[in-house]
């Protein structure tokens, strides 16, 4: 993460928490917010979006990165994920693949609304990736 890491990480977690409030999570009751910092320090956020198909649900992480990619952004510095779980929750396998492909080995900050935090590099969360 850029600049003063502590402050920038707080900013990213706060953004993810704010986007979590927009979650469409009426099916599972599990609201997630994500925020991704691009190479210029701009933050892109997203929430999970569930729907009647269930299977076409999109996770918060992918909503956030799709937003950035669709605006032409191609470099990323860090990702934050916020949930209401008791312990920090890592991204699902599908999101790990997508984050790896487009963001590379970025730090992933997993935070709870209760204030717990865990940080891991994406390479640690997603060893032996499929790269094509
Ligand atoms: N979810 C995310 O948004 N991100 C993850 O990394 C894990 C799961 C969402 C999908 C679904 O709406 C709800 O959490 C329960 O799985």
mmCIF file with all atom_site columns, C-alpha atoms and ligand atoms in Angstrom:
data_model
loop_
_atom_site.group_PDB
_atom_site.id
_atom_site.type_symbol
_atom_site.label_atom_id
_atom_site.label_alt_id
_atom_site.label_comp_id
_atom_site.label_asym_id
_atom_site.label_entity_id
_atom_site.label_seq_id
_atom_site.pdbx_PDB_ins_code
_atom_site.Cartn_x
_atom_site.Cartn_y
_atom_site.Cartn_z
_atom_site.occupancy
_atom_site.B_iso_or_equiv
_atom_site.pdbx_formal_charge
_atom_site.auth_seq_id
_atom_site.auth_comp_id
_atom_site.auth_asym_id
_atom_site.auth_atom_id
_atom_site.pdbx_PDB_model_num
ATOM   1   C CA . UNK A 1 1   ? 0.000   0.000   0.000   1.00 0.00 ? 1   UNK A CA 1
ATOM   2   C CA . UNK A 1 2   ? 1.179   3.492   -0.751  1.00 0.00 ? 2   UNK A CA 1
ATOM   3   C CA . UNK A 1 3   ? 2.048   6.494   1.390   1.00 0.00 ? 3   UNK A CA 1
ATOM   4   C CA . UNK A 1 4   ? 1.528   6.080   5.120   1.00 0.00 ? 4   UNK A CA 1
ATOM   5   C CA . UNK A 1 5   ? 0.472   2.434   5.165   1.00 0.00 ? 5   UNK A CA 1
ATOM   6   C CA . UNK A 1 6   ? -1.553  2.638   8.377   1.00 0.00 ? 6   UNK A CA 1
ATOM   7   C CA . UNK A 1 7   ? -3.713  5.532   7.271   1.00 0.00 ? 7   UNK A CA 1
ATOM   8   C CA . UNK A 1 8   ? -4.165  4.238   3.763   1.00 0.00 ? 8   UNK A CA 1
ATOM   9   C CA . UNK A 1 9   ? -5.197  0.847   5.097   1.00 0.00 ? 9   UNK A CA 1
ATOM   10  C CA . UNK A 1 10  ? -7.736  2.508   7.392   1.00 0.00 ? 10  UNK A CA 1
ATOM   11  C CA . UNK A 1 11  ? -9.105  4.446   4.436   1.00 0.00 ? 11  UNK A CA 1
ATOM   12  C CA . UNK A 1 12  ? -9.473  1.265   2.420   1.00 0.00 ? 12  UNK A CA 1
ATOM   13  C CA . UNK A 1 13  ? -11.182 -0.616  5.259   1.00 0.00 ? 13  UNK A CA 1
ATOM   14  C CA . UNK A 1 14  ? -13.528 2.313   5.907   1.00 0.00 ? 14  UNK A CA 1
ATOM   15  C CA . UNK A 1 15  ? -14.476 2.394   2.225   1.00 0.00 ? 15  UNK A CA 1
ATOM   16  C CA . UNK A 1 16  ? -15.161 -1.345  2.236   1.00 0.00 ? 16  UNK A CA 1
ATOM   17  C CA . UNK A 1 17  ? -17.319 -0.954  5.354   1.00 0.00 ? 17  UNK A CA 1
ATOM   18  C CA . UNK A 1 18  ? -19.270 1.871   3.698   1.00 0.00 ? 18  UNK A CA 1
ATOM   19  C CA . UNK A 1 19  ? -19.928 -0.211  0.576   1.00 0.00 ? 19  UNK A CA 1
ATOM   20  C CA . UNK A 1 20  ? -20.991 -3.121  2.780   1.00 0.00 ? 20  UNK A CA 1
ATOM   21  C CA . UNK A 1 21  ? -24.008 -1.040  3.772   1.00 0.00 ? 21  UNK A CA 1
ATOM   22  C CA . UNK A 1 22  ? -25.221 -1.309  0.160   1.00 0.00 ? 22  UNK A CA 1
ATOM   23  C CA . UNK A 1 23  ? -25.066 -5.116  0.113   1.00 0.00 ? 23  UNK A CA 1
ATOM   24  C CA . UNK A 1 24  ? -27.966 -6.916  -1.545  1.00 0.00 ? 24  UNK A CA 1
ATOM   25  C CA . UNK A 1 25  ? -27.756 -9.887  0.789   1.00 0.00 ? 25  UNK A CA 1
ATOM   26  C CA . UNK A 1 26  ? -31.390 -10.692 1.514   1.00 0.00 ? 26  UNK A CA 1
ATOM   27  C CA . UNK A 1 27  ? -30.907 -14.346 0.470   1.00 0.00 ? 27  UNK A CA 1
ATOM   28  C CA . UNK A 1 28  ? -27.956 -15.242 2.704   1.00 0.00 ? 28  UNK A CA 1
ATOM   29  C CA . UNK A 1 29  ? -28.061 -12.477 5.268   1.00 0.00 ? 29  UNK A CA 1
ATOM   30  C CA . UNK A 1 30  ? -24.266 -12.178 4.853   1.00 0.00 ? 30  UNK A CA 1
ATOM   31  C CA . UNK A 1 31  ? -23.249 -8.668  3.828   1.00 0.00 ? 31  UNK A CA 1
ATOM   32  C CA . UNK A 1 32  ? -19.812 -8.026  2.394   1.00 0.00 ? 32  UNK A CA 1
ATOM   33  C CA . UNK A 1 33  ? -18.056 -4.828  1.361   1.00 0.00 ? 33  UNK A CA 1
ATOM   34  C CA . UNK A 1 34  ? -14.830 -4.640  -0.618  1.00 0.00 ? 34  UNK A CA 1
ATOM   35  C CA . UNK A 1 35  ? -12.525 -1.852  -1.674  1.00 0.00 ? 35  UNK A CA 1
ATOM   36  C CA . UNK A 1 36  ? -9.594  -1.916  -4.039  1.00 0.00 ? 36  UNK A CA 1
ATOM   37  C CA . UNK A 1 37  ? -6.929  0.754   -4.298  1.00 0.00 ? 37  UNK A CA 1
ATOM   38  C CA . UNK A 1 38  ? -5.656  1.437   -7.800  1.00 0.00 ? 38  UNK A CA 1
ATOM   39  C CA . UNK A 1 39  ? -2.157  2.453   -8.839  1.00 0.00 ? 39  UNK A CA 1
ATOM   40  C CA . UNK A 1 40  ? -3.013  6.130   -8.421  1.00 0.00 ? 40  UNK A CA 1
ATOM   41  C CA . UNK A 1 41  ? -4.405  5.704   -4.913  1.00 0.00 ? 41  UNK A CA 1
ATOM   42  C CA . UNK A 1 42  ? -8.036  5.914   -5.981  1.00 0.00 ? 42  UNK A CA 1
ATOM   43  C CA . UNK A 1 43  ? -10.404 3.581   -4.182  1.00 0.00 ? 43  UNK A CA 1
ATOM   44  C CA . UNK A 1 44  ? -13.063 1.522   -5.928  1.00 0.00 ? 44  UNK A CA 1
ATOM   45  C CA . UNK A 1 45  ? -15.702 -0.168  -3.801  1.00 0.00 ? 45  UNK A CA 1
ATOM   46  C CA . UNK A 1 46  ? -18.322 -2.853  -4.152  1.00 0.00 ? 46  UNK A CA 1
ATOM   47  C CA . UNK A 1 47  ? -20.790 -4.976  -2.230  1.00 0.00 ? 47  UNK A CA 1
ATOM   48  C CA . UNK A 1 48  ? -22.189 -8.447  -2.785  1.00 0.00 ? 48  UNK A CA 1
ATOM   49  C CA . UNK A 1 49  ? -25.280 -8.555  -4.973  1.00 0.00 ? 49  UNK A CA 1
ATOM   50  C CA . UNK A 1 50  ? -27.598 -11.527 -4.544  1.00 0.00 ? 50  UNK A CA 1
ATOM   51  C CA . UNK A 1 51  ? -30.645 -12.257 -6.649  1.00 0.00 ? 51  UNK A CA 1
ATOM   52  C CA . UNK A 1 52  ? -33.380 -14.822 -7.196  1.00 0.00 ? 52  UNK A CA 1
ATOM   53  C CA . UNK A 1 53  ? -31.123 -17.126 -9.228  1.00 0.00 ? 53  UNK A CA 1
ATOM   54  C CA . UNK A 1 54  ? -28.774 -17.496 -6.280  1.00 0.00 ? 54  UNK A CA 1
ATOM   55  C CA . UNK A 1 55  ? -26.114 -18.794 -8.684  1.00 0.00 ? 55  UNK A CA 1
ATOM   56  C CA . UNK A 1 56  ? -25.657 -15.422 -10.354 1.00 0.00 ? 56  UNK A CA 1
ATOM   57  C CA . UNK A 1 57  ? -24.750 -13.780 -7.072  1.00 0.00 ? 57  UNK A CA 1
ATOM   58  C CA . UNK A 1 58  ? -21.645 -11.631 -7.393  1.00 0.00 ? 58  UNK A CA 1
ATOM   59  C CA . UNK A 1 59  ? -19.229 -11.135 -4.527  1.00 0.00 ? 59  UNK A CA 1
ATOM   60  C CA . UNK A 1 60  ? -18.215 -7.716  -3.283  1.00 0.00 ? 60  UNK A CA 1
ATOM   61  C CA . UNK A 1 61  ? -14.607 -8.166  -4.424  1.00 0.00 ? 61  UNK A CA 1
ATOM   62  C CA . UNK A 1 62  ? -15.594 -8.830  -8.011  1.00 0.00 ? 62  UNK A CA 1
ATOM   63  C CA . UNK A 1 63  ? -18.083 -5.957  -8.097  1.00 0.00 ? 63  UNK A CA 1
ATOM   64  C CA . UNK A 1 64  ? -15.289 -3.632  -6.926  1.00 0.00 ? 64  UNK A CA 1
ATOM   65  C CA . UNK A 1 65  ? -12.717 -4.811  -9.429  1.00 0.00 ? 65  UNK A CA 1
ATOM   66  C CA . UNK A 1 66  ? -15.201 -4.933  -12.324 1.00 0.00 ? 66  UNK A CA 1
ATOM   67  C CA . UNK A 1 67  ? -16.017 -1.302  -11.625 1.00 0.00 ? 67  UNK A CA 1
ATOM   68  C CA . UNK A 1 68  ? -12.359 -0.309  -11.772 1.00 0.00 ? 68  UNK A CA 1
ATOM   69  C CA . UNK A 1 69  ? -11.540 -2.436  -14.810 1.00 0.00 ? 69  UNK A CA 1
ATOM   70  C CA . UNK A 1 70  ? -14.533 -1.103  -16.702 1.00 0.00 ? 70  UNK A CA 1
ATOM   71  C CA . UNK A 1 71  ? -13.243 2.424   -16.139 1.00 0.00 ? 71  UNK A CA 1
ATOM   72  C CA . UNK A 1 72  ? -9.931  1.462   -17.709 1.00 0.00 ? 72  UNK A CA 1
ATOM   73  C CA . UNK A 1 73  ? -7.952  0.917   -14.509 1.00 0.00 ? 73  UNK A CA 1
ATOM   74  C CA . UNK A 1 74  ? -5.284  -1.771  -14.866 1.00 0.00 ? 74  UNK A CA 1
ATOM   75  C CA . UNK A 1 75  ? -2.990  -1.438  -11.855 1.00 0.00 ? 75  UNK A CA 1
ATOM   76  C CA . UNK A 1 76  ? -3.869  -2.139  -8.262  1.00 0.00 ? 76  UNK A CA 1
ATOM   77  C CA . UNK A 1 77  ? -2.115  -1.833  -4.913  1.00 0.00 ? 77  UNK A CA 1
ATOM   78  C CA . UNK A 1 78  ? -4.303  -3.385  -2.212  1.00 0.00 ? 78  UNK A CA 1
ATOM   79  C CA . UNK A 1 79  ? -7.690  -4.903  -1.423  1.00 0.00 ? 79  UNK A CA 1
ATOM   80  C CA . UNK A 1 80  ? -9.838  -4.732  1.710   1.00 0.00 ? 80  UNK A CA 1
ATOM   81  C CA . UNK A 1 81  ? -12.810 -6.933  2.580   1.00 0.00 ? 81  UNK A CA 1
ATOM   82  C CA . UNK A 1 82  ? -15.195 -6.209  5.459   1.00 0.00 ? 82  UNK A CA 1
ATOM   83  C CA . UNK A 1 83  ? -17.840 -8.551  6.858   1.00 0.00 ? 83  UNK A CA 1
ATOM   84  C CA . UNK A 1 84  ? -19.987 -8.775  9.953   1.00 0.00 ? 84  UNK A CA 1
ATOM   85  C CA . UNK A 1 85  ? -18.510 -12.166 10.907  1.00 0.00 ? 85  UNK A CA 1
ATOM   86  C CA . UNK A 1 86  ? -16.763 -12.758 14.205  1.00 0.00 ? 86  UNK A CA 1
ATOM   87  C CA . UNK A 1 87  ? -13.434 -13.379 12.502  1.00 0.00 ? 87  UNK A CA 1
ATOM   88  C CA . UNK A 1 88  ? -11.911 -11.825 9.357   1.00 0.00 ? 88  UNK A CA 1
ATOM   89  C CA . UNK A 1 89  ? -13.181 -13.554 6.215   1.00 0.00 ? 89  UNK A CA 1
ATOM   90  C CA . UNK A 1 90  ? -10.928 -14.210 3.213   1.00 0.00 ? 90  UNK A CA 1
ATOM   91  C CA . UNK A 1 91  ? -12.186 -13.849 -0.369  1.00 0.00 ? 91  UNK A CA 1
ATOM   92  C CA . UNK A 1 92  ? -13.830 -16.908 -1.935  1.00 0.00 ? 92  UNK A CA 1
ATOM   93  C CA . UNK A 1 93  ? -11.888 -19.020 -4.411  1.00 0.00 ? 93  UNK A CA 1
ATOM   94  C CA . UNK A 1 94  ? -13.436 -17.407 -7.481  1.00 0.00 ? 94  UNK A CA 1
ATOM   95  C CA . UNK A 1 95  ? -12.532 -13.938 -6.218  1.00 0.00 ? 95  UNK A CA 1
ATOM   96  C CA . UNK A 1 96  ? -8.980  -15.050 -5.434  1.00 0.00 ? 96  UNK A CA 1
ATOM   97  C CA . UNK A 1 97  ? -8.586  -16.128 -9.059  1.00 0.00 ? 97  UNK A CA 1
ATOM   98  C CA . UNK A 1 98  ? -9.972  -12.855 -10.418 1.00 0.00 ? 98  UNK A CA 1
ATOM   99  C CA . UNK A 1 99  ? -7.960  -10.709 -8.009  1.00 0.00 ? 99  UNK A CA 1
ATOM   100 C CA . UNK A 1 100 ? -4.824  -12.651 -8.905  1.00 0.00 ? 100 UNK A CA 1
ATOM   101 C CA . UNK A 1 101 ? -5.381  -12.206 -12.629 1.00 0.00 ? 101 UNK A CA 1
ATOM   102 C CA . UNK A 1 102 ? -6.037  -8.475  -12.509 1.00 0.00 ? 102 UNK A CA 1
ATOM   103 C CA . UNK A 1 103 ? -4.375  -7.203  -9.346  1.00 0.00 ? 103 UNK A CA 1
ATOM   104 C CA . UNK A 1 104 ? -1.518  -9.674  -8.857  1.00 0.00 ? 104 UNK A CA 1
ATOM   105 C CA . UNK A 1 105 ? 0.155   -10.285 -5.532  1.00 0.00 ? 105 UNK A CA 1
ATOM   106 C CA . UNK A 1 106 ? -1.456  -7.439  -3.586  1.00 0.00 ? 106 UNK A CA 1
ATOM   107 C CA . UNK A 1 107 ? -1.962  -7.240  0.182   1.00 0.00 ? 107 UNK A CA 1
ATOM   108 C CA . UNK A 1 108 ? -5.450  -8.363  1.197   1.00 0.00 ? 108 UNK A CA 1
ATOM   109 C CA . UNK A 1 109 ? -6.776  -6.760  4.376   1.00 0.00 ? 109 UNK A CA 1
ATOM   110 C CA . UNK A 1 110 ? -9.632  -8.721  5.910   1.00 0.00 ? 110 UNK A CA 1
ATOM   111 C CA . UNK A 1 111 ? -11.580 -6.836  8.534   1.00 0.00 ? 111 UNK A CA 1
ATOM   112 C CA . UNK A 1 112 ? -14.666 -7.314  10.672  1.00 0.00 ? 112 UNK A CA 1
ATOM   113 C CA . UNK A 1 113 ? -17.164 -4.668  11.648  1.00 0.00 ? 113 UNK A CA 1
ATOM   114 C CA . UNK A 1 114 ? -16.079 -5.491  15.207  1.00 0.00 ? 114 UNK A CA 1
ATOM   115 C CA . UNK A 1 115 ? -12.586 -4.166  14.493  1.00 0.00 ? 115 UNK A CA 1
ATOM   116 C CA . UNK A 1 116 ? -10.574 -7.353  13.942  1.00 0.00 ? 116 UNK A CA 1
ATOM   117 C CA . UNK A 1 117 ? -8.073  -7.303  11.087  1.00 0.00 ? 117 UNK A CA 1
ATOM   118 C CA . UNK A 1 118 ? -5.907  -9.793  9.296   1.00 0.00 ? 118 UNK A CA 1
ATOM   119 C CA . UNK A 1 119 ? -3.501  -9.124  6.404   1.00 0.00 ? 119 UNK A CA 1
ATOM   120 C CA . UNK A 1 120 ? -2.170  -11.637 3.932   1.00 0.00 ? 120 UNK A CA 1
ATOM   121 C CA . UNK A 1 121 ? -0.565  -11.318 0.529   1.00 0.00 ? 121 UNK A CA 1
ATOM   122 C CA . UNK A 1 122 ? -2.768  -12.721 -2.215  1.00 0.00 ? 122 UNK A CA 1
ATOM   123 C CA . UNK A 1 123 ? 0.016   -15.205 -3.100  1.00 0.00 ? 123 UNK A CA 1
ATOM   124 C CA . UNK A 1 124 ? -0.348  -16.708 0.379   1.00 0.00 ? 124 UNK A CA 1
ATOM   125 C CA . UNK A 1 125 ? -4.123  -16.949 -0.004  1.00 0.00 ? 125 UNK A CA 1
ATOM   126 C CA . UNK A 1 126 ? -3.861  -18.305 -3.536  1.00 0.00 ? 126 UNK A CA 1
ATOM   127 C CA . UNK A 1 127 ? -0.798  -20.506 -3.981  1.00 0.00 ? 127 UNK A CA 1
ATOM   128 C CA . UNK A 1 128 ? -0.173  -22.365 -7.244  1.00 0.00 ? 128 UNK A CA 1
ATOM   129 C CA . UNK A 1 129 ? -2.480  -20.123 -9.296  1.00 0.00 ? 129 UNK A CA 1
ATOM   130 C CA . UNK A 1 130 ? -3.843  -20.912 -12.727 1.00 0.00 ? 130 UNK A CA 1
ATOM   131 C CA . UNK A 1 131 ? -2.099  -18.411 -15.000 1.00 0.00 ? 131 UNK A CA 1
ATOM   132 C CA . UNK A 1 132 ? -2.911  -18.500 -18.697 1.00 0.00 ? 132 UNK A CA 1
HETATM 133 N N1 . LIG B 2 .   ? -19.393 -13.217 -0.571  1.00 0.00 ? 1   LIG B N1 1
HETATM 134 C C1 . LIG B 2 .   ? -18.664 -12.126 -0.958  1.00 0.00 ? 1   LIG B C1 1
HETATM 135 O O1 . LIG B 2 .   ? -19.218 -11.078 -1.299  1.00 0.00 ? 1   LIG B O1 1
HETATM 136 N N2 . LIG B 2 .   ? -17.322 -12.239 -0.963  1.00 0.00 ? 1   LIG B N2 1
HETATM 137 C C2 . LIG B 2 .   ? -16.635 -13.373 -0.627  1.00 0.00 ? 1   LIG B C2 1
HETATM 138 O O2 . LIG B 2 .   ? -15.426 -13.424 -0.803  1.00 0.00 ? 1   LIG B O2 1
HETATM 139 C C3 . LIG B 2 .   ? -17.352 -14.496 -0.030  1.00 0.00 ? 1   LIG B C3 1
HETATM 140 C C4 . LIG B 2 .   ? -18.825 -14.477 -0.199  1.00 0.00 ? 1   LIG B C4 1
HETATM 141 C C5 . LIG B 2 .   ? -20.853 -13.116 -0.564  1.00 0.00 ? 1   LIG B C5 1
HETATM 142 C C6 . LIG B 2 .   ? -21.538 -13.955 -1.598  1.00 0.00 ? 1   LIG B C6 1
HETATM 143 C C7 . LIG B 2 .   ? -22.892 -14.147 -0.968  1.00 0.00 ? 1   LIG B C7 1
HETATM 144 O O3 . LIG B 2 .   ? -23.718 -13.044 -1.305  1.00 0.00 ? 1   LIG B O3 1
HETATM 145 C C8 . LIG B 2 .   ? -22.643 -14.120 0.531   1.00 0.00 ? 1   LIG B C8 1
HETATM 146 O O4 . LIG B 2 .   ? -21.350 -13.536 0.680   1.00 0.00 ? 1   LIG B O4 1
HETATM 147 C C9 . LIG B 2 .   ? -22.665 -15.476 1.179   1.00 0.00 ? 1   LIG B C9 1
HETATM 148 O O5 . LIG B 2 .   ? -21.825 -16.366 0.549   1.00 0.00 ? 1   LIG B O5 1
#
